[in-house]
Short mmCIF file of C-alpha atoms in Angstrom, two decimals:
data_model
loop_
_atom_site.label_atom_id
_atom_site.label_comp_id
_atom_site.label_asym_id
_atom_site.label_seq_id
_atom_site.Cartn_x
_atom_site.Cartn_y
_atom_site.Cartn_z
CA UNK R 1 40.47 -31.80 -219.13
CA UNK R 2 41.12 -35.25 -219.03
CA UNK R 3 40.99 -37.53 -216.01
CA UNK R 4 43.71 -38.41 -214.10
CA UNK R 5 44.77 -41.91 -214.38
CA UNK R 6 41.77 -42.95 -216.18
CA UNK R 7 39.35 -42.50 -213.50
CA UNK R 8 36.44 -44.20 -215.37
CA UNK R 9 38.52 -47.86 -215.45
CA UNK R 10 38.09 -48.86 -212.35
CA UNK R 11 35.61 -46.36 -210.52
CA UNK R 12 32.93 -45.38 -213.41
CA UNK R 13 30.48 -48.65 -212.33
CA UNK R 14 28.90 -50.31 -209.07
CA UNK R 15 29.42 -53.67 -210.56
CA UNK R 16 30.67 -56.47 -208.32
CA UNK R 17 33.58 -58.42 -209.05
CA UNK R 18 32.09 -60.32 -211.85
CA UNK R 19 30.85 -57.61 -213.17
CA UNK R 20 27.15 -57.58 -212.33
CA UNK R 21 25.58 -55.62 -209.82
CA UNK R 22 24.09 -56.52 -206.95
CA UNK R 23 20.65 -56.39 -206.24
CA UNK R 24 19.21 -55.77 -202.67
CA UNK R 25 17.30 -59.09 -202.60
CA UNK R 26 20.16 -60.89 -203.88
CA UNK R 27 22.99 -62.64 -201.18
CA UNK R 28 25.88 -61.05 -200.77
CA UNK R 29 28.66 -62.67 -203.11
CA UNK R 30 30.75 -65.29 -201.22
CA UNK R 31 34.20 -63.31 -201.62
CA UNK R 32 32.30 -60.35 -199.79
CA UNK R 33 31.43 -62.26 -197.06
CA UNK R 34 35.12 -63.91 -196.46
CA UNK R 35 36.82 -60.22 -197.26
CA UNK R 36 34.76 -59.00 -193.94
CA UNK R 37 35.21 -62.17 -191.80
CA UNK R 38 38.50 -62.35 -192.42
CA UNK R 39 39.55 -58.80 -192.35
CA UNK R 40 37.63 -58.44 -188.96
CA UNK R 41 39.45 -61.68 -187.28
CA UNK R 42 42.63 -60.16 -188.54
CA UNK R 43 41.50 -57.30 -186.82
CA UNK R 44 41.14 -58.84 -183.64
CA UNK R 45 44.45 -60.90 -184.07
CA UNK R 46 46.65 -57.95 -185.14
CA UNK R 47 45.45 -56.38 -181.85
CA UNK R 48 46.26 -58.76 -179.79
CA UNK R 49 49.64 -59.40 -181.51
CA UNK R 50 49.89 -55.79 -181.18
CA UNK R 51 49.28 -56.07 -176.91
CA UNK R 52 51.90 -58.37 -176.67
CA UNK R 53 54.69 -56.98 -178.56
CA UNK R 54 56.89 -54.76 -176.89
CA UNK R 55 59.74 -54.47 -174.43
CA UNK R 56 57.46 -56.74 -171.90
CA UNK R 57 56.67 -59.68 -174.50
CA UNK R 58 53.29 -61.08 -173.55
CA UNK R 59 51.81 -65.00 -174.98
CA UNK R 60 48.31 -64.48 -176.21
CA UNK R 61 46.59 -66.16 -173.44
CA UNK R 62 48.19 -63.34 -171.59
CA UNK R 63 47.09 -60.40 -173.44
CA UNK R 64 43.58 -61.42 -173.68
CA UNK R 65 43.83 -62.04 -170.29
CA UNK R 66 45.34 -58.84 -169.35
CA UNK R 67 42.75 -56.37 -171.69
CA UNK R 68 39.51 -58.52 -169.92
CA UNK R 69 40.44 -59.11 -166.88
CA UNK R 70 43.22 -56.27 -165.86
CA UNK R 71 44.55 -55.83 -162.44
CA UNK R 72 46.86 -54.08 -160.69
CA UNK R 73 50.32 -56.06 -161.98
CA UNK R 74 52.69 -54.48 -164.32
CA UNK R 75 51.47 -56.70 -167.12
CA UNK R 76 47.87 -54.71 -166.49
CA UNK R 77 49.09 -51.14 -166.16
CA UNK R 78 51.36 -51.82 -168.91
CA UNK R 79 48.62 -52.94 -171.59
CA UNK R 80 46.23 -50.18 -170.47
CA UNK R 81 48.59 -47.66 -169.83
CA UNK R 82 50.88 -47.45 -172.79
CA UNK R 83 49.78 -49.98 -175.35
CA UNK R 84 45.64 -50.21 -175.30
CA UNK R 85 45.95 -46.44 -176.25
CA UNK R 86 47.88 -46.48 -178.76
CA UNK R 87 46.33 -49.31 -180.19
CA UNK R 88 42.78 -47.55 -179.98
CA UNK R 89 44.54 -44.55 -181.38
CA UNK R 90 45.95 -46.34 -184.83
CA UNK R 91 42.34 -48.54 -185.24
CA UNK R 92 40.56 -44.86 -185.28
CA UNK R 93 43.10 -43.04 -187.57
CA UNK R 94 43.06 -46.02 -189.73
CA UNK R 95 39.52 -46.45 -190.35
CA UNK R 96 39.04 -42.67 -190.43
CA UNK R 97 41.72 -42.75 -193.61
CA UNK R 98 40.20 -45.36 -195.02
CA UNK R 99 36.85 -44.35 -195.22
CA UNK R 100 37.42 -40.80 -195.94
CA UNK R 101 39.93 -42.49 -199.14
CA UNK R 102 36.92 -44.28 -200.41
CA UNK R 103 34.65 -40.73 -199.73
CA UNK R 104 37.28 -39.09 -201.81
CA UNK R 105 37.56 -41.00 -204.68
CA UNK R 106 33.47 -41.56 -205.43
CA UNK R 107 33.14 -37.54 -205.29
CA UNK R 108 35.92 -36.87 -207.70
CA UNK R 109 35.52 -39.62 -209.31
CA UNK R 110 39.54 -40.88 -208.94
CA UNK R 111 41.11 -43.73 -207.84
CA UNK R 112 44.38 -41.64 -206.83
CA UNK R 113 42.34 -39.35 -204.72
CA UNK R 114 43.15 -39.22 -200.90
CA UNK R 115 42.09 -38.10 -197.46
CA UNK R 116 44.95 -34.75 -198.32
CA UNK R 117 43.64 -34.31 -201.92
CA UNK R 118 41.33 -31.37 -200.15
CA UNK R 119 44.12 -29.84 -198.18
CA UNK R 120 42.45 -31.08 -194.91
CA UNK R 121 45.75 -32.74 -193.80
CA UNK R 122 47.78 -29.72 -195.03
CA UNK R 123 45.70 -27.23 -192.74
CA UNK R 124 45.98 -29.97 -189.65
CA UNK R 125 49.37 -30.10 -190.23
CA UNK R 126 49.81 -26.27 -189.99
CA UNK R 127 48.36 -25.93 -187.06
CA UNK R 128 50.14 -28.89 -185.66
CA UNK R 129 53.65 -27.28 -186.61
CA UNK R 130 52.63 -23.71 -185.37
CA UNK R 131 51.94 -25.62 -181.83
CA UNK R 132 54.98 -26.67 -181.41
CA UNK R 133 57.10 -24.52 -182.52
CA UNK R 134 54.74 -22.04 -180.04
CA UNK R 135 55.64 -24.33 -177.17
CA UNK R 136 52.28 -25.70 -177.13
CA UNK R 137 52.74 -29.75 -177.18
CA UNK R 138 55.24 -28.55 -173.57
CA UNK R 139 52.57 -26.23 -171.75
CA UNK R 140 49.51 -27.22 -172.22
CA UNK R 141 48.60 -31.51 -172.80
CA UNK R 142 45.93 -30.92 -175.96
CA UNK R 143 47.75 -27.76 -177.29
CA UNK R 144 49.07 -29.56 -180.60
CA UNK R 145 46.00 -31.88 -181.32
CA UNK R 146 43.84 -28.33 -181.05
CA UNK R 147 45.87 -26.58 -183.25
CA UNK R 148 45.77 -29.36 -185.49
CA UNK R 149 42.26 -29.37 -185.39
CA UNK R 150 41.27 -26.34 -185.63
CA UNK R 151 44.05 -25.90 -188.61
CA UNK R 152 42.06 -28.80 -190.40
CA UNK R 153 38.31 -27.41 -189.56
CA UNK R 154 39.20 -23.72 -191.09
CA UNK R 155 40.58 -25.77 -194.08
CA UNK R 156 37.29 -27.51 -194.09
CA UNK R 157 35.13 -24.31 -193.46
CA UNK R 158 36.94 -21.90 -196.18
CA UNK R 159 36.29 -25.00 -198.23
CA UNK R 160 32.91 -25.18 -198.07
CA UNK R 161 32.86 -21.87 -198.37
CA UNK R 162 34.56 -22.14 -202.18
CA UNK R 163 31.47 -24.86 -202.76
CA UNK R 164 29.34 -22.61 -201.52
CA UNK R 165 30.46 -19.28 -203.53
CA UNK R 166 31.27 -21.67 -206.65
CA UNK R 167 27.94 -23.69 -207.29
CA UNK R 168 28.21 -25.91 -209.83
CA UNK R 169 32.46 -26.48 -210.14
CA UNK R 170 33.92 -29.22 -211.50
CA UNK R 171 36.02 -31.99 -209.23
CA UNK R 172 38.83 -30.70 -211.09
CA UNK R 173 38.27 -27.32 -209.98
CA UNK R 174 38.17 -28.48 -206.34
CA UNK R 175 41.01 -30.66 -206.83
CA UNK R 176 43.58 -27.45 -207.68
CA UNK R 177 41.81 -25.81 -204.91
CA UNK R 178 42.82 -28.59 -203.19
CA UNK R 179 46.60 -28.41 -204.82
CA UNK R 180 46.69 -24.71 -204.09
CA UNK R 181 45.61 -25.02 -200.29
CA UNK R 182 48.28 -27.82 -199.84
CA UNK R 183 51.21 -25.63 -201.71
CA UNK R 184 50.12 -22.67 -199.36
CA UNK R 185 50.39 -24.87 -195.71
CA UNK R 186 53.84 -26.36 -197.44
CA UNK R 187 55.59 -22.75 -197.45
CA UNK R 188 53.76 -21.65 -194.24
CA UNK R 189 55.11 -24.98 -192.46
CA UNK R 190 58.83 -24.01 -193.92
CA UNK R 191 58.74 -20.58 -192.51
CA UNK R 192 57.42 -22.01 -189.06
CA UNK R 193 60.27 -24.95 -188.69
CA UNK R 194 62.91 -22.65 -190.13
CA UNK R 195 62.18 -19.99 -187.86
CA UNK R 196 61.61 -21.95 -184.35
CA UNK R 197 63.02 -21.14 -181.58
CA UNK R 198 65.42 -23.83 -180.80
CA UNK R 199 66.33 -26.86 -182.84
CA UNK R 200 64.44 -29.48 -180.40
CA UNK R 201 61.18 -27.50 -181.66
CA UNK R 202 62.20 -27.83 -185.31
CA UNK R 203 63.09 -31.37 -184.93
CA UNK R 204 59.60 -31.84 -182.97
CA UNK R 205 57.77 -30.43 -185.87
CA UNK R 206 59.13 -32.82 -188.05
CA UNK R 207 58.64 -35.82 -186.82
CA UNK R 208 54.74 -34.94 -185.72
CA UNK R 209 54.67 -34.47 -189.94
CA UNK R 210 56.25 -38.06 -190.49
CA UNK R 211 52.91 -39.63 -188.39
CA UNK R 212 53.36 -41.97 -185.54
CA UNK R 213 51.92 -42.80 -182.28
CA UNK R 214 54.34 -43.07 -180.25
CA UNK R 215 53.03 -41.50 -176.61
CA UNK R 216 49.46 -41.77 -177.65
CA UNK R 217 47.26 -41.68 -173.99
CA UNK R 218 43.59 -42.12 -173.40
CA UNK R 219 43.18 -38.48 -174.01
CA UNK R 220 44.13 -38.65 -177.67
CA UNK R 221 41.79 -41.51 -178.09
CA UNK R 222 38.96 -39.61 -176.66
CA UNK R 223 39.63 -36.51 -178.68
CA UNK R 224 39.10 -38.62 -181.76
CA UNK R 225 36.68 -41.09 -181.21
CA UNK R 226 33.74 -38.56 -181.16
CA UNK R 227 34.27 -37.27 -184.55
CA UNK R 228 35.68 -40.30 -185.99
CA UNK R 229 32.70 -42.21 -185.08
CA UNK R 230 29.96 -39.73 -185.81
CA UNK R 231 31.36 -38.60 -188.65
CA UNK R 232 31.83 -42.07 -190.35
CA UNK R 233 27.91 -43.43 -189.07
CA UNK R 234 27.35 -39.84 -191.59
CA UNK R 235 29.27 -41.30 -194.17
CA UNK R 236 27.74 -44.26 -194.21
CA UNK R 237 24.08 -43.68 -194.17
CA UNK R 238 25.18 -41.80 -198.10
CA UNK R 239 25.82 -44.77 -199.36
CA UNK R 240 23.57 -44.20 -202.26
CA UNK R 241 24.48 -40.60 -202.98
CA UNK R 242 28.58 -42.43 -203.24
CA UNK R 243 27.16 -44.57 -205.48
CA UNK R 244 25.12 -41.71 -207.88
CA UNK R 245 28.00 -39.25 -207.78
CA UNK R 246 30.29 -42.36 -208.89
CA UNK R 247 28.47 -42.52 -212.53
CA UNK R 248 28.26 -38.67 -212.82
CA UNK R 249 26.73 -35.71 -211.74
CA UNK R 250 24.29 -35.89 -214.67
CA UNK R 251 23.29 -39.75 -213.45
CA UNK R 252 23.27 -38.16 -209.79
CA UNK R 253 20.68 -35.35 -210.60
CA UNK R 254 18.21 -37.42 -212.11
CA UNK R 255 18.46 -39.66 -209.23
CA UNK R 256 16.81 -36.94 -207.12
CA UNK R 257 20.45 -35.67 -205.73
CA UNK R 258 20.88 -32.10 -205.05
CA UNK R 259 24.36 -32.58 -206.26
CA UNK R 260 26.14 -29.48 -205.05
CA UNK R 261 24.35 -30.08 -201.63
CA UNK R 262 25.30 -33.79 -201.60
CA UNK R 263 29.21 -33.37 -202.82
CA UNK R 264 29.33 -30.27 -200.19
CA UNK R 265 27.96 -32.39 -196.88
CA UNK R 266 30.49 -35.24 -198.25
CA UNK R 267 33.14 -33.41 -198.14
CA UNK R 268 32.57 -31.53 -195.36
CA UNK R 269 31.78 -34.41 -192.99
CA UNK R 270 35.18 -36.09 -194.73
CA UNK R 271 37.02 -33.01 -194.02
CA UNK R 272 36.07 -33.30 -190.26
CA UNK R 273 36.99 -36.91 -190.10
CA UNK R 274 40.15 -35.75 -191.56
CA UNK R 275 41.08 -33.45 -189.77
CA UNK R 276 40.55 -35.47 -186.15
CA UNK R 277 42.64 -38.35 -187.17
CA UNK R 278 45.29 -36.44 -188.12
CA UNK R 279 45.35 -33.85 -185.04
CA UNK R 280 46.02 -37.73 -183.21
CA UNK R 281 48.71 -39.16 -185.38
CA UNK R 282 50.24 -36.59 -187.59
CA UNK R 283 50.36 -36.97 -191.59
CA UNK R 284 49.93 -40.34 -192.45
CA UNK R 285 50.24 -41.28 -195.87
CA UNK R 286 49.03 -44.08 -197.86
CA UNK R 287 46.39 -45.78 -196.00
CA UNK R 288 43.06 -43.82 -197.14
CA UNK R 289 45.29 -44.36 -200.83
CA UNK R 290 45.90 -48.01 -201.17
CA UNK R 291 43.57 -49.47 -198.85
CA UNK R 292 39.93 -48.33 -200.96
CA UNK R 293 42.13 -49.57 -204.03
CA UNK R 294 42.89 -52.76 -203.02
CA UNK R 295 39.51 -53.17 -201.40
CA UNK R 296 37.71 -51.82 -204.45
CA UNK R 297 39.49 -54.77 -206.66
CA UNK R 298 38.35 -57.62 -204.68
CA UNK R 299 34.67 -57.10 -204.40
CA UNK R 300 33.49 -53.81 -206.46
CA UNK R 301 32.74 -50.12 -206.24
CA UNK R 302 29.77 -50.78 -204.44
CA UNK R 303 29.45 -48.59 -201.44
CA UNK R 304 27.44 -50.27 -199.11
CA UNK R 305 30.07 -52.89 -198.89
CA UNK R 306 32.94 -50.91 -199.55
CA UNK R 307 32.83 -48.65 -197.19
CA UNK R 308 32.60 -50.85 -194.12
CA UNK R 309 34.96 -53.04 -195.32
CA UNK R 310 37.57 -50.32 -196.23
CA UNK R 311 36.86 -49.17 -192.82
CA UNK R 312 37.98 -52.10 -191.05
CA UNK R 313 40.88 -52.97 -193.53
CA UNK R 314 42.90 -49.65 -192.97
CA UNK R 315 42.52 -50.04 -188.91
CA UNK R 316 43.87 -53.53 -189.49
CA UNK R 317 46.81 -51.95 -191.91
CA UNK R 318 47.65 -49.15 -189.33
CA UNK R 319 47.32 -51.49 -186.70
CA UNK R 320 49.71 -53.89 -188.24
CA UNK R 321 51.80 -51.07 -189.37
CA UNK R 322 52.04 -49.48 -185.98
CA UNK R 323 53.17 -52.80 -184.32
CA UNK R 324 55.86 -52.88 -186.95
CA UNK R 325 57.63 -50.09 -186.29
CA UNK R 326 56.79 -50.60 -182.40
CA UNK R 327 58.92 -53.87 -183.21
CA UNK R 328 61.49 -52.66 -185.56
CA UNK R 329 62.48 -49.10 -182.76
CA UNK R 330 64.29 -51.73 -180.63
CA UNK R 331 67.27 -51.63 -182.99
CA UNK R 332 66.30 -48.22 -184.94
CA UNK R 333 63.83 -45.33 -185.01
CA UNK R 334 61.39 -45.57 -187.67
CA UNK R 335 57.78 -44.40 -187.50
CA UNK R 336 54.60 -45.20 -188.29
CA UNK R 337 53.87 -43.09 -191.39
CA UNK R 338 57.35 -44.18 -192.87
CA UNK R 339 56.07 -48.29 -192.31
CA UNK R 340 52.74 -47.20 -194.01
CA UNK R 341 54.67 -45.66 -197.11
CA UNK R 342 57.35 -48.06 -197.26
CA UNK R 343 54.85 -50.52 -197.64
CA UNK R 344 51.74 -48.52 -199.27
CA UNK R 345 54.24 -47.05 -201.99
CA UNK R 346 55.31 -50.74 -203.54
CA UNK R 347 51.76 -52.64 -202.87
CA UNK R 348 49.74 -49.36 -204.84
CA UNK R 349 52.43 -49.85 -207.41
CA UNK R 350 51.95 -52.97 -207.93
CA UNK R 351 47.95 -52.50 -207.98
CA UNK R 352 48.24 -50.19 -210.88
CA UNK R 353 50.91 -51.88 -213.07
CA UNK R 354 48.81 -55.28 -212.25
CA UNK R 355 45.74 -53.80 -214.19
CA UNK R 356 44.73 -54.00 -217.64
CA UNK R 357 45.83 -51.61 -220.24
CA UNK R 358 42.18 -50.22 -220.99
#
């Protein structure tokens, strides 16, 4: 079975963006090091942009001012009350989706593999839809982020448990596992919206799948930072084992990598990760997609670097993408996840018709 897309083009080597790879005792390239300054000032300036954007406009002197020194002015309870959150919210999701993209596409070894391609997201978003059309996101404050939870950790569990029973598949079997799991939670989320109890339930149900974070509070924040955090520190300290499973299983093995053991922790730890970001913000598309992509162009498939950097660049692109349709509700409603594909759709075309023909 051939790979999709060509897989071995742009993910099949570790070398750096002029093609050589980079040795531990070696600096790190100059285009590295601007990538991560820049992307981490643009961090910093998109949330602070972000803090003063909004009904109450806010100067930049102000917003600093307000998220260091806060009081008890409207300006204050405004930043920390409604906008901090959210903001807090979309850098967690972000980085979660981007990391768990870049996770995704070492283990199968393809560039158009995602944070869903396991049917993670699919299971989250089951549970998400059968809280509220249960009533859940009314009656009780963390119904719906549980349910979406705990719909992405049994999509997680029964898929370790296919790794488990199934030693040795192929990435291609796990991907139509993956394909079957997310046709599955599609029918069972028709039945559920089609069959709610009143149309403010239905309509509920489909706007948590469109993604946004509109009326994100502390409490989402806290629900997600924990296994956001934890899960990417994981990620990161397998490095290596991203890097051996990117040149084969065969290359991985003699590299000393149990490599059923190392894909299953991967993707189980990426599952997790998955599954809390979108129990926060619904089914956000795109970001853990385009984001490793782009990243992987500019400075290489190595994961050391890639990683952290892809990290910070999709909290910077939800960030950004977040304050854009914060900006763009005051004339119509349009939410986060539809900014992130309107803009993810064209910019990942444009990646893949701007590369060479192999």
């Amino acid at each position: 079975m051939a790979q999709l897309d060509n897989p071995s083009r742009p993910l099949a080597t570790t070398a750096g963006p002029a093609g050589t790879h980079a040795s531990p005792g070696r600096r790190l390239p100059r285009r590295v090091l601007w990538l991560a300054l820049g992307a981490g000032l643009a961090l910093v300036g998109a949330v602070l942009l972000s803090v003063g954007l909004g009904t109450l406009r806010l100067d930049p002197f102000d917003a600093v001012r307000a998220v260091v020194s806060p009081g008890a002015d409207q300006v204050s309870t405004v930043v920390w009350s409604i906008r901090l959150p959210r903001i807090v919210v979309a850098v967690l999701v972000g980085g979660a989706l981007a990391g768990v993209g870049v996770v995704m596409q070492a283990v199968f070894r393809n560039p158009l593999a995602d944070p869903g391609v396991t049917g993670v997201s699919a299971g989250a978003a089951v549970g998400a839809v059968a809280g509220i059309t249960l009533g859940l996101g009314g009656s009780l404050q963390w119904g719906v982020p549980i349910a979406a939870f705990a719909g992405g950790l049994a999509v997680a569990l029964a898929l370790q448990t296919v790794l488990h029973t199934t030693r040795g598949a192929s990435t291609y079997t796990l991907i139509l596992v993956g394909v079957s799991i997310n046709a599955f939670a599609g029918a069972v989320i028709s039945a559920l919206v089609a069959n709610a109890e009143d149309d403010a339930l239905a309509r509920g149900a489909v706007f948590w799948l469109a993604g946004d974070l509109e009326l994100r509070t502390w409490t989402h924040a806290a629900m997600a930072v924990v296994p956001v955090v934890l899960g990417l520190v994981v990620l990161l300290t397998r490095v290596r084992a991203l890097d051996a499973l990117l040149l084969g299983d065969d290359v991985a093995a003699t590299s000393g990598y149990d490599v059923h053991r190392t894909r299953l922790v991967l993707l189980l730890v990426a599952s997790l990760v998955t599954g809390a970001a979108v129990a926060v913000s619904g089914v956000i598309s795109f970001v853990g997609l385009v984001v490793p992509h782009a990243v992987r162009l500019l400075i290489g498939a190595k994961h050391a670097l890639l990683l952290p950097i892809s990290v910070v660049c999709g909290a910077l692109f939800l960030v950004l993408a977040d304050t854009a349709a914060r900006a763009l509700s005051t004339s119509f409603v349009i939410q986060t996840g539809a900014v992130c594909a309107l803009v993810g759709a064209p910019v990942f075309l444009a990646l893949l018709l701007s590369r060479r023909p192999a």
